[in-house]
PDB file of C-alpha atoms in Angstrom:
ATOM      1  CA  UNK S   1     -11.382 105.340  -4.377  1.00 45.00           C
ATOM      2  CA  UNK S   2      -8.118 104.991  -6.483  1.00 46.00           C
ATOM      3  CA  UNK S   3      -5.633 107.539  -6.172  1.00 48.00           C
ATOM      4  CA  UNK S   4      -4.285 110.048  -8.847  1.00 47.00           C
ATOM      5  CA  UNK S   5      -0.655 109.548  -9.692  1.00 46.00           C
ATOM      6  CA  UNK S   6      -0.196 112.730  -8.899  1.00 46.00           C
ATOM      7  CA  UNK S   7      -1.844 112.679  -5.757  1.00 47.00           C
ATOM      8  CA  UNK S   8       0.708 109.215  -4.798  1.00 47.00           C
ATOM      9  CA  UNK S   9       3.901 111.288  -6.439  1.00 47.00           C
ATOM     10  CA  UNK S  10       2.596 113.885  -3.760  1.00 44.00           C
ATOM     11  CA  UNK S  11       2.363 111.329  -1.150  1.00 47.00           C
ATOM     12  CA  UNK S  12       6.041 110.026  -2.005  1.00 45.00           C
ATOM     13  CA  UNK S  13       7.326 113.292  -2.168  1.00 45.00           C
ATOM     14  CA  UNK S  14       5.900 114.032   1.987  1.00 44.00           C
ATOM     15  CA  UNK S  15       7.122 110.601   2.862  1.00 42.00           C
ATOM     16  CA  UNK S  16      10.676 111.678   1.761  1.00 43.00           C
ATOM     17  CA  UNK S  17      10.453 114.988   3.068  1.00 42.00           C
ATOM     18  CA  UNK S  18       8.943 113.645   6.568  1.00 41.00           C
ATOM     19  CA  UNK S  19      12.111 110.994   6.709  1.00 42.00           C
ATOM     20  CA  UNK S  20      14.378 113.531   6.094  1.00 46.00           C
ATOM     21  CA  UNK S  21      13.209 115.886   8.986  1.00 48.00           C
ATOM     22  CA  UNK S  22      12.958 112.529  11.267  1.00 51.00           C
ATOM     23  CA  UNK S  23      16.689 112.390  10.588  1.00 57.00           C
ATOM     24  CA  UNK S  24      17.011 113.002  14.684  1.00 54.00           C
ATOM     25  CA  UNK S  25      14.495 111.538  16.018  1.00 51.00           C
ATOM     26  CA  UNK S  26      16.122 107.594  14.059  1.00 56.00           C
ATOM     27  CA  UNK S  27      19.424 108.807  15.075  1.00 52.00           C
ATOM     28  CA  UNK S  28      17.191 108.647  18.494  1.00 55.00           C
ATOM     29  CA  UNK S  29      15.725 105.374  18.431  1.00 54.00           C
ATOM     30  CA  UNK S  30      19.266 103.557  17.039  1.00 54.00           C
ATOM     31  CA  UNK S  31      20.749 105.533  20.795  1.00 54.00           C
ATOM     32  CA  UNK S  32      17.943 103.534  22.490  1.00 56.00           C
ATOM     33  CA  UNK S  33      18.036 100.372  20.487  1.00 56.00           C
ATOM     34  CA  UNK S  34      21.997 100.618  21.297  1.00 59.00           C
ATOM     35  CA  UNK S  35      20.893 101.349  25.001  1.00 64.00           C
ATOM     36  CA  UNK S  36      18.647  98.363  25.016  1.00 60.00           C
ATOM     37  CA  UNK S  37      20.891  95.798  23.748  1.00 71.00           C
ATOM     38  CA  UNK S  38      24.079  97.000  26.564  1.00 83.00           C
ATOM     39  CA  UNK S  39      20.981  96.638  29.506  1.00 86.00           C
ATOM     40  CA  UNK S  40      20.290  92.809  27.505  1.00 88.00           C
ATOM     41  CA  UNK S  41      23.869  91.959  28.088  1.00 91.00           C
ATOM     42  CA  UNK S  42      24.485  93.739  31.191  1.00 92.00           C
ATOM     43  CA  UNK S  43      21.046  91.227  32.440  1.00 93.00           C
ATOM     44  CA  UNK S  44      22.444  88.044  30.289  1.00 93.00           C
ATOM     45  CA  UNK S  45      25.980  88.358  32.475  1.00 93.00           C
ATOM     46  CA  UNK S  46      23.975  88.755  35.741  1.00 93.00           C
ATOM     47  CA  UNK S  47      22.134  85.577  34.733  1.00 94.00           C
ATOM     48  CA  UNK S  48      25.521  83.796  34.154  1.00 93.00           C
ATOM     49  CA  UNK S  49      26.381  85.505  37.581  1.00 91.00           C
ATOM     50  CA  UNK S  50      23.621  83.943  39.268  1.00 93.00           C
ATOM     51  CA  UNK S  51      23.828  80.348  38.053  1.00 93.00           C
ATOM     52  CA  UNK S  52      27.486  80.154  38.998  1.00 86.00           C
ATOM     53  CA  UNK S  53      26.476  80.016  42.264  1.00 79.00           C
ATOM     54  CA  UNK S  54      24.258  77.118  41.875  1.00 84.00           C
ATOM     55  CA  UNK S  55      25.971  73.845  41.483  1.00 82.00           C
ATOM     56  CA  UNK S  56      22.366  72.089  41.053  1.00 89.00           C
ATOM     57  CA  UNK S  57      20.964  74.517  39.196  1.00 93.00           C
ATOM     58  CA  UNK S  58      17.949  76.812  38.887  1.00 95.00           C
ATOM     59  CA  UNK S  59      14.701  76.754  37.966  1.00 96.00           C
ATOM     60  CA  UNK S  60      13.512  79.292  35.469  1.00 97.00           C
ATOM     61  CA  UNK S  61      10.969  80.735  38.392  1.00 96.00           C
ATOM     62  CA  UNK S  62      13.477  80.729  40.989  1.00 96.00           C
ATOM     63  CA  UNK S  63      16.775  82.313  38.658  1.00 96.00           C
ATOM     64  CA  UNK S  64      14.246  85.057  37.729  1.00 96.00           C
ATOM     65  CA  UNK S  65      13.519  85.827  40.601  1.00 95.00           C
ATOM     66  CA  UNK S  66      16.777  86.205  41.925  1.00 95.00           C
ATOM     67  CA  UNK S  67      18.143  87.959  39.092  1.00 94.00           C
ATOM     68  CA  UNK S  68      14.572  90.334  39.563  1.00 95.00           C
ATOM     69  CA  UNK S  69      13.708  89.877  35.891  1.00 95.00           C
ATOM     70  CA  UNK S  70      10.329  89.132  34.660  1.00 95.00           C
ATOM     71  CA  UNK S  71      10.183  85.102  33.783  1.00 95.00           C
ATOM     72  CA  UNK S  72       9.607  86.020  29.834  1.00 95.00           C
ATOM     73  CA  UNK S  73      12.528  88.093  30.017  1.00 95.00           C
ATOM     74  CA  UNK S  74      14.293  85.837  31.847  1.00 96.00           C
ATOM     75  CA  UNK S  75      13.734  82.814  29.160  1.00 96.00           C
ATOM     76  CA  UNK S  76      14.327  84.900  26.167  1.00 95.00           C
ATOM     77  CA  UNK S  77      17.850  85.895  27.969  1.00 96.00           C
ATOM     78  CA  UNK S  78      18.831  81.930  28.410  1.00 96.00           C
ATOM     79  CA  UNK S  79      17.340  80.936  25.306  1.00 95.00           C
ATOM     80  CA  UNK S  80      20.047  83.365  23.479  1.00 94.00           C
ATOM     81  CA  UNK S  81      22.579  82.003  25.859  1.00 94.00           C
ATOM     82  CA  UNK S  82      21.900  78.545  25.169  1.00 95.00           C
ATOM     83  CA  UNK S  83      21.673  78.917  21.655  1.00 94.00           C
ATOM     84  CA  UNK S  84      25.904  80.245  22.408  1.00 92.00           C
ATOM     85  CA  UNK S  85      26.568  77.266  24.909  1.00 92.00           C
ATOM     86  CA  UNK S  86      26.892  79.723  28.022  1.00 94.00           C
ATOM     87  CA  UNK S  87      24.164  78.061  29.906  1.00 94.00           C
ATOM     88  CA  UNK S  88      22.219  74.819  29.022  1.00 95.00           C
ATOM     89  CA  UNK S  89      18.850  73.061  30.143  1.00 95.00           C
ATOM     90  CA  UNK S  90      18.360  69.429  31.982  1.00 93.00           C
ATOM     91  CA  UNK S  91      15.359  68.322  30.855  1.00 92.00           C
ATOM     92  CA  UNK S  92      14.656  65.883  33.377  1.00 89.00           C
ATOM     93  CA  UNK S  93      14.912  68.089  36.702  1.00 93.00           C
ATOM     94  CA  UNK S  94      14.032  71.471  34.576  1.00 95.00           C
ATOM     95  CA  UNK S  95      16.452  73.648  35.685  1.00 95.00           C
ATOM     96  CA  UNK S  96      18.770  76.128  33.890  1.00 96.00           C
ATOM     97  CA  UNK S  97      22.946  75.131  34.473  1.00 95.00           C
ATOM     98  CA  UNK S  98      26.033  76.931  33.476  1.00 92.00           C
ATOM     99  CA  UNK S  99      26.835  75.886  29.872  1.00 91.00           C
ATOM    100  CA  UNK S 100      30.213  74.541  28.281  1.00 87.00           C
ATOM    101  CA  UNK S 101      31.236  77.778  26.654  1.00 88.00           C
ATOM    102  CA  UNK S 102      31.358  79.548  30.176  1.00 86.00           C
ATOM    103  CA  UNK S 103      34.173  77.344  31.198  1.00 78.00           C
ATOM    104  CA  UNK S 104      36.025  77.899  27.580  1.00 77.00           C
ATOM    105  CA  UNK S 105      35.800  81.152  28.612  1.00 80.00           C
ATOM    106  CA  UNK S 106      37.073  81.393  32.332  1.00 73.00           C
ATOM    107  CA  UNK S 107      39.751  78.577  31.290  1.00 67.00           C
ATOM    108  CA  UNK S 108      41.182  81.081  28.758  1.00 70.00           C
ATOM    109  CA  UNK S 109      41.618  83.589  31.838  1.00 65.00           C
ATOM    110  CA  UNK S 110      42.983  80.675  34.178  1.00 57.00           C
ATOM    111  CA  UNK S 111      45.571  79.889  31.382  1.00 64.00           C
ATOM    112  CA  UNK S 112      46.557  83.652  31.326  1.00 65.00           C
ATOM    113  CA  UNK S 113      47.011  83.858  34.736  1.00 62.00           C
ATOM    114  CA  UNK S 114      49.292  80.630  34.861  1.00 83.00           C
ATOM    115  CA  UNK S 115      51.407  81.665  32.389  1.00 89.00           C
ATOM    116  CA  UNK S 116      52.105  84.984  34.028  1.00 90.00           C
ATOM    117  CA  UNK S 117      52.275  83.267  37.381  1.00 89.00           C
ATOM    118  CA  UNK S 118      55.043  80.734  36.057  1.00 91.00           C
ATOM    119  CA  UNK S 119      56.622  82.628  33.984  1.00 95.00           C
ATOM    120  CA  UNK S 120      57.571  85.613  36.427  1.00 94.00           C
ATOM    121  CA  UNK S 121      60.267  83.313  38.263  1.00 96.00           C
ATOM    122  CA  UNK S 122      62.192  82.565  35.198  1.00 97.00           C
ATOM    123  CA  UNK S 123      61.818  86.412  33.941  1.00 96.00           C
ATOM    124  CA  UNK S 124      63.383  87.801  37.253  1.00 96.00           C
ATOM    125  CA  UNK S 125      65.862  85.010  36.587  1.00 97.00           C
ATOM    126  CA  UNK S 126      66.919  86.134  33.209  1.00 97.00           C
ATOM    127  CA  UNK S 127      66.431  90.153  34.441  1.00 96.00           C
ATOM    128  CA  UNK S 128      69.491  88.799  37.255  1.00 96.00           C
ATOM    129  CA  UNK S 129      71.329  86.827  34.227  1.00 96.00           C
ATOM    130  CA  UNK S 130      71.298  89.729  31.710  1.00 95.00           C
ATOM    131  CA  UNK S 131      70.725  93.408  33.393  1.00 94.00           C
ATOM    132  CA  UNK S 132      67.892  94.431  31.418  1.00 95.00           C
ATOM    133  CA  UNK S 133      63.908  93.950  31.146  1.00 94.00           C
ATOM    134  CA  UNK S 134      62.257  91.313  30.456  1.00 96.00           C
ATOM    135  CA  UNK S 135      58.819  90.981  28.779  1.00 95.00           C
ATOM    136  CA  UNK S 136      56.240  88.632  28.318  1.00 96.00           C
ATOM    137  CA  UNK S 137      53.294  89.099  25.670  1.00 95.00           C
ATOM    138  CA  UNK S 138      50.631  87.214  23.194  1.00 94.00           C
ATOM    139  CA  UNK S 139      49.163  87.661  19.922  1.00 93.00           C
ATOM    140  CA  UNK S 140      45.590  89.245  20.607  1.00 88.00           C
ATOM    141  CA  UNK S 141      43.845  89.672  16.765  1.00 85.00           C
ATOM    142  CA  UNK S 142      46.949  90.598  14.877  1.00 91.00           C
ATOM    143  CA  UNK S 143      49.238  92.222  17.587  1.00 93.00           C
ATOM    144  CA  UNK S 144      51.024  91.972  20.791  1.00 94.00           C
ATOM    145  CA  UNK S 145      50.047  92.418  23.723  1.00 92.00           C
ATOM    146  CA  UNK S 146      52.387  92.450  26.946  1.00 92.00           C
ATOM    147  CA  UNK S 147      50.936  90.370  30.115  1.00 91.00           C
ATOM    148  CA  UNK S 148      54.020  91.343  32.719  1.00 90.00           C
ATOM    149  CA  UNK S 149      57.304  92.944  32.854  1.00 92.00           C
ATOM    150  CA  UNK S 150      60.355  92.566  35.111  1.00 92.00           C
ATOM    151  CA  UNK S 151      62.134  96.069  34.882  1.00 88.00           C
ATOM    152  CA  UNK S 152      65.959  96.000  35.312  1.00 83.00           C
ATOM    153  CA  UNK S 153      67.768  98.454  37.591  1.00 80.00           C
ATOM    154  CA  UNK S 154      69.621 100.158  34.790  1.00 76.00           C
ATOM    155  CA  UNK S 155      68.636 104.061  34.620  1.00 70.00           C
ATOM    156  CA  UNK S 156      68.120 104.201  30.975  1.00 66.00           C
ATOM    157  CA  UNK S 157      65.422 100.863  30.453  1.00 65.00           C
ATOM    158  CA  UNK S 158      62.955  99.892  28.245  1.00 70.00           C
ATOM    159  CA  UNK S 159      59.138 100.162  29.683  1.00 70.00           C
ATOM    160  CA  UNK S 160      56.135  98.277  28.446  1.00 73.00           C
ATOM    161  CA  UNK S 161      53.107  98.337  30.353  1.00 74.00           C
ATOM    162  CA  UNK S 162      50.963  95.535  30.852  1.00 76.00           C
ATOM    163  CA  UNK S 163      48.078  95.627  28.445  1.00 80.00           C
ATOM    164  CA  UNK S 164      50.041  97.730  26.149  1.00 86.00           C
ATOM    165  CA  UNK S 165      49.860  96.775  22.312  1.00 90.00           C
ATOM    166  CA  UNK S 166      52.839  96.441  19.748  1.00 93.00           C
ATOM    167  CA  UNK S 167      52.702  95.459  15.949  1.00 95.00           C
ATOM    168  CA  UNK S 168      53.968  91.741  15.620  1.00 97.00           C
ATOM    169  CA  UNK S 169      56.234  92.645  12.116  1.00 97.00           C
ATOM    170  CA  UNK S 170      58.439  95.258  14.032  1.00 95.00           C
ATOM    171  CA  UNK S 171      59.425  93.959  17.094  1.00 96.00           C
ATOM    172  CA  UNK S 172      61.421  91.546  19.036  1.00 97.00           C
ATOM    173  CA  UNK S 173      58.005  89.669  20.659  1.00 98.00           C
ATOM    174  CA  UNK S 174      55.896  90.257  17.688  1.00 97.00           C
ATOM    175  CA  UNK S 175      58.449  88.572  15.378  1.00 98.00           C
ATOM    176  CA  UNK S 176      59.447  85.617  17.870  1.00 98.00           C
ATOM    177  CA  UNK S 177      55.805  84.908  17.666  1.00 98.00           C
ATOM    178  CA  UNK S 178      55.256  85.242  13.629  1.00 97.00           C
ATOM    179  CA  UNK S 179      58.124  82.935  13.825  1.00 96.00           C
ATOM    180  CA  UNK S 180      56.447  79.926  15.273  1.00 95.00           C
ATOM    181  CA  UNK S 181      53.491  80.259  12.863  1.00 94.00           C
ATOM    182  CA  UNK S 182      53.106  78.435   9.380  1.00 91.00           C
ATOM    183  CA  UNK S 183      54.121  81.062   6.796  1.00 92.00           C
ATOM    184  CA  UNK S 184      50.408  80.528   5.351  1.00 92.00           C
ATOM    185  CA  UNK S 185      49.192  81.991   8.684  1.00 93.00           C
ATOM    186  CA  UNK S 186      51.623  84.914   8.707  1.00 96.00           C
ATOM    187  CA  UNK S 187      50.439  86.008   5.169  1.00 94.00           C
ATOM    188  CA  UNK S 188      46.939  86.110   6.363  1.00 94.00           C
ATOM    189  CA  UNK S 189      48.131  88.165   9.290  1.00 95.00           C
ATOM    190  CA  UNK S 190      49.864  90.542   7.314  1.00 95.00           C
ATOM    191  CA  UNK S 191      47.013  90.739   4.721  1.00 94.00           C
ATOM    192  CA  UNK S 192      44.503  91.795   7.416  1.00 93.00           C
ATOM    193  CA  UNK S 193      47.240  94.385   9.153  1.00 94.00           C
ATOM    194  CA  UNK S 194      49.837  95.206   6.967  1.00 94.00           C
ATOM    195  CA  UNK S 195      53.041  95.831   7.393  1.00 95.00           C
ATOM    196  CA  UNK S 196      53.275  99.807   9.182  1.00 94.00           C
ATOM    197  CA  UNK S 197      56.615 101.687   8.758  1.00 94.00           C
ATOM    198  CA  UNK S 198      57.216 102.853  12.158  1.00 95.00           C
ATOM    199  CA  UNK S 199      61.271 104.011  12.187  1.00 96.00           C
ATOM    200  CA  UNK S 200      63.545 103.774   8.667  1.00 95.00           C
ATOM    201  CA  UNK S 201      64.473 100.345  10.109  1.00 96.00           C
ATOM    202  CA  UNK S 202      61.326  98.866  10.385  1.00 96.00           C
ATOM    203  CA  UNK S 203      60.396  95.987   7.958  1.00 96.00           C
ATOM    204  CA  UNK S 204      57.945  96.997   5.661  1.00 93.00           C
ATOM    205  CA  UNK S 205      57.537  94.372   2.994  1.00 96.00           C
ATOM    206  CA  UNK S 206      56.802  90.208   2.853  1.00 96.00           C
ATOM    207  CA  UNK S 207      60.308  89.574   1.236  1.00 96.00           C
ATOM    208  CA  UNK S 208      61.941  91.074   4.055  1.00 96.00           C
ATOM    209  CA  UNK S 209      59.920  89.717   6.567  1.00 97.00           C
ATOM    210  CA  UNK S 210      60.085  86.142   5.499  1.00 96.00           C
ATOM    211  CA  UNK S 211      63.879  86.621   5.568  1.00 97.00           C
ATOM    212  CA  UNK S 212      63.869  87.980   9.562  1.00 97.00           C
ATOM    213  CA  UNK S 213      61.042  85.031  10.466  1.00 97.00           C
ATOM    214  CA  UNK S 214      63.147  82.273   8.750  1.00 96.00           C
ATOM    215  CA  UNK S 215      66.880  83.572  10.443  1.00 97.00           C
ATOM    216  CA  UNK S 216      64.828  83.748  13.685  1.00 97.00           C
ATOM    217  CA  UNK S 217      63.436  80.105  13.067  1.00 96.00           C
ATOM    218  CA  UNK S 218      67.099  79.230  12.660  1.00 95.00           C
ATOM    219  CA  UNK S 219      68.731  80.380  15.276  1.00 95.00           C
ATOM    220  CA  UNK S 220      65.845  80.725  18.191  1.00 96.00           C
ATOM    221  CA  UNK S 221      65.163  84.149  18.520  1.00 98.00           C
ATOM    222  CA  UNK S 222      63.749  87.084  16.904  1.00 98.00           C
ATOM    223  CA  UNK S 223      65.810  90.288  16.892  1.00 97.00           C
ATOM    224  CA  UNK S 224      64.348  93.648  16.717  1.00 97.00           C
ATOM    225  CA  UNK S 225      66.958  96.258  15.535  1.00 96.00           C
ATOM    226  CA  UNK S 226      65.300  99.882  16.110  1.00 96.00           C
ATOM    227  CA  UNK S 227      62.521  98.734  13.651  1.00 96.00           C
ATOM    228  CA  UNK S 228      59.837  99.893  16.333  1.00 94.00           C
ATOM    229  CA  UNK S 229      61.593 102.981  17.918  1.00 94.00           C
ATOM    230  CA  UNK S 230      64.560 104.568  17.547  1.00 95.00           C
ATOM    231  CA  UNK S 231      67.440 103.541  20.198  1.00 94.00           C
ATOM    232  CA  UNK S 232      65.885 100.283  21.612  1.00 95.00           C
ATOM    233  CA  UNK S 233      66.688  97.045  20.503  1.00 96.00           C
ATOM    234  CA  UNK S 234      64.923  93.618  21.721  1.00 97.00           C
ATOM    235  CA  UNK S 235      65.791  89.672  21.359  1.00 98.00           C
ATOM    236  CA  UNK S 236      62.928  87.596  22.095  1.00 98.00           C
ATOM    237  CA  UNK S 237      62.019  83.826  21.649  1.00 98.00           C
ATOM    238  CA  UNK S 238      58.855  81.581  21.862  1.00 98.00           C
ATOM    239  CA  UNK S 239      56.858  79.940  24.493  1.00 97.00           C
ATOM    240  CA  UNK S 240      55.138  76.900  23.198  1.00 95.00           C
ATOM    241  CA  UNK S 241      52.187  74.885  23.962  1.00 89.00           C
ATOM    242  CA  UNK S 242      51.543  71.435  24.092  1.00 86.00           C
ATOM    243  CA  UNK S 243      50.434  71.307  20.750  1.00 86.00           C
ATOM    244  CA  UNK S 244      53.792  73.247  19.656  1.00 91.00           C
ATOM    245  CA  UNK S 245      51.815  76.131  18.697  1.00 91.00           C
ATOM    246  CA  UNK S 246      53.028  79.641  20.073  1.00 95.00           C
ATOM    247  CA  UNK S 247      51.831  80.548  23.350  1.00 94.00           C
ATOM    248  CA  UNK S 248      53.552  83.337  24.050  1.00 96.00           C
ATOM    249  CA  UNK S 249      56.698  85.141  23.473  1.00 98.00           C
ATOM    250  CA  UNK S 250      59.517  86.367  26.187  1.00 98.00           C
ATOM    251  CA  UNK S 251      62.374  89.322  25.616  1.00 97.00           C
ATOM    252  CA  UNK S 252      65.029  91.360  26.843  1.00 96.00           C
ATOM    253  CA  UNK S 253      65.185  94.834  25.543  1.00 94.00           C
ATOM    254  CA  UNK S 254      67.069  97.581  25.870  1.00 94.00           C
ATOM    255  CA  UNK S 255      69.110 100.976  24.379  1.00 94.00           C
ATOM    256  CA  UNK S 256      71.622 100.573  21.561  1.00 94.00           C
ATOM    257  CA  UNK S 257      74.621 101.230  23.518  1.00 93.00           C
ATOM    258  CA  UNK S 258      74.326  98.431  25.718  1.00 94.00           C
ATOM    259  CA  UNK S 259      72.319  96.012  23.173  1.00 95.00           C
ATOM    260  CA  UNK S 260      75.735  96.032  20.715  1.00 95.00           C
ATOM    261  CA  UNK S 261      75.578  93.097  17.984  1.00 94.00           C
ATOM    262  CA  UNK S 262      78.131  90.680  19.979  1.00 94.00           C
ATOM    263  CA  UNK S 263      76.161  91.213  23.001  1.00 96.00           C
ATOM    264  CA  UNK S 264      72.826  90.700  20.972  1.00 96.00           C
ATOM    265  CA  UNK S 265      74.365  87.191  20.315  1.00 94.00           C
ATOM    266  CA  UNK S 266      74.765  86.560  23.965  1.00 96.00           C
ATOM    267  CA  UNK S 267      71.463  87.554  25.343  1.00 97.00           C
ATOM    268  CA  UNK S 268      70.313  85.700  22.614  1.00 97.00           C
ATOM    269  CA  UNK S 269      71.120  82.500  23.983  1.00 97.00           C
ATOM    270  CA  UNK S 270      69.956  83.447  27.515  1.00 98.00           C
ATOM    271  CA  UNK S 271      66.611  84.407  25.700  1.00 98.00           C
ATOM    272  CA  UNK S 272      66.335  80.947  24.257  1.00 97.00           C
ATOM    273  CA  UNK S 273      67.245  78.487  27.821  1.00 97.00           C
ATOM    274  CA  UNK S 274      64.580  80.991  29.590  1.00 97.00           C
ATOM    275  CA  UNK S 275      61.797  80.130  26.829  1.00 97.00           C
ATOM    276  CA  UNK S 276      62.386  76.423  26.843  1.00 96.00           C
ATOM    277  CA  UNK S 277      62.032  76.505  30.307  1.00 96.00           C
ATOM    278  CA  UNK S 278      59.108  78.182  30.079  1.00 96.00           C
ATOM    279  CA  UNK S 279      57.679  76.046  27.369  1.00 95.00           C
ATOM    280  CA  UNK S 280      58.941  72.991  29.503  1.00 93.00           C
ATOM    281  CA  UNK S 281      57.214  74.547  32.536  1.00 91.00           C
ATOM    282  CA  UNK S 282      54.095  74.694  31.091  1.00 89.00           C
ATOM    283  CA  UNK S 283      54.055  71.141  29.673  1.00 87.00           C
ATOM    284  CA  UNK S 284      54.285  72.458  26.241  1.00 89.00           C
ATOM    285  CA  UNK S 285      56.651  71.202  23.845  1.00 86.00           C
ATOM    286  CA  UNK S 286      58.603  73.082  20.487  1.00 86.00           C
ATOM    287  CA  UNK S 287      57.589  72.298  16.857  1.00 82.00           C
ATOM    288  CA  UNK S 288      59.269  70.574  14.064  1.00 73.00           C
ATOM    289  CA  UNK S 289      59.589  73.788  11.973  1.00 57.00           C
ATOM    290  CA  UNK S 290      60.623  71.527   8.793  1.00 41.00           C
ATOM    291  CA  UNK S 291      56.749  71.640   8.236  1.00 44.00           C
ATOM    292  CA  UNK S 292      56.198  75.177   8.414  1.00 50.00           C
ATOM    293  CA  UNK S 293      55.600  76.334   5.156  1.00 48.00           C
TER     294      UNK S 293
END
């Protein structure tokens, strides 16, 4: 039998009121949806797990039931995974193998853990050479972050601990490694993060940073002069790759009083032998910076 339009406006009007009152119980289900997807990766992972300790392989049966996952599970886990490269399937013997994108993943950590590993000699080096600390760090999605640190001896010292974050436009690491991007690339960095006053010395506008990026392009190191706190000053230059791309960057920092501007020119020149050797090190190579633009 058809229903009255006021009988459906009646309808509508208990459908809106029940979804209101269910408010909880969605807020609920999106918890256990949330919940369900961490327990899909937390089982995808011990699948990876698993298969890395199978050179020949695993049949979907047998990596199952070693994982102790249902074989439907199981499948729709390595299907996703495949369809990412993590794992992939040989047709011919049937068995499930660690993908392409697993190594791209664990080579990014084994290239981390080189450069650390060969660049800590030539930081303790330079920490000898100059009296103060040395850092090393990398752009990680629009900012630095420091790997390692040799501290100096000095009582008054800068400290940056590993894992710590810094913005790239305001100081000494950050700026070395703008400074060995294309200025196309640094606009779209600076776009995305902006350009954060942090002291009145910081560099807060594209003018002004193109200026510091180009002087540090000239003369091999970035300088940062109190622009990310008050009293510290850092010179820092690049590590390169073997594509001439910026791997990393290296600095010395340290308090105002002993960081004056003639020693700042000194340091500066210690800054740049320790990142060539670095870069040299590491089989990388600097770029022609003519065709940075």
């Amino acid at each position: 039998m058809a229903k009255s339009p006021a009988s459906q406006q009646r309808r509508k009007g208990r459908s809106r009121g029940t979804a209101a009152k269910e408010s909880p119980a969605k807020q609920e289900g999106s918890a256990r949806r949330r919940s369900g997807q961490v327990q899909s990766l937390a089982r995808a992972i011990s699948l990876l797990n698993a298969l890395t300790d199978e050179d020949y392989g695993l049949s979907l049966s047998d990596l199952a039931q070693k994982v102790g996952l249902a074989p439907s599970t199981t499948h729709r886990l390595l299907t996703t995974l495949q369809e990412e490269r993590f794992v992939r399937f040989d047709l011919e013997r049937s068995v499930w193998l660690v993908g392409v994108q697993a190594f791209v993943v664990g080579n990014a950590f084994v290239r981390s853990r080189d450069l650390v590993a060969m660049s800590r000699p030539h930081m303790r080096n330079l920490m000898e050479d100059s009296g103060e600390t040395v850092n090393l760090a990398v752009e990680d999605q629009g900012e630095a972050i420091y790997l390692g640190q040799v501290e100096c001896r000095q009582m008054m010292r800068a400290i940056a601990k590993p894992g710590g974050r810094v913005a790239l436009h305001c100081s000494g690491v950050g700026k070395a490694l703008l400074s060995g991007l294309p200025d196309m690339e640094v606009n779209r960095i600076v776009q995305r993060r902006g350009l954060g006053r942090y002291t009145e010395k910081t560099i807060d506008t594209p003018v002004r940073l193109r200026q510091a990026l180009s002087l540090a392009r000239q003369r091999g190191y970035a300088f940062d002069d109190e622009e990310n706190a008050i009293g510290l000053r850092c010179v820092a230059a690049v590590i390169y790759d073997e594509y001439g791309h910026p791997l990393a960057a290296i600095s010395l920092s340290g308090p105002t009083a002993r960081l004056t501007d003639e020693r700042v020119q000194v340091l500066g020149g210690l800054i740049v032998k320790a990142a060539a050797e670095i870069t040299t090190a590491l089989g990388g190579a600097k770029p022609d910076f003519a065709s940075h633009g």
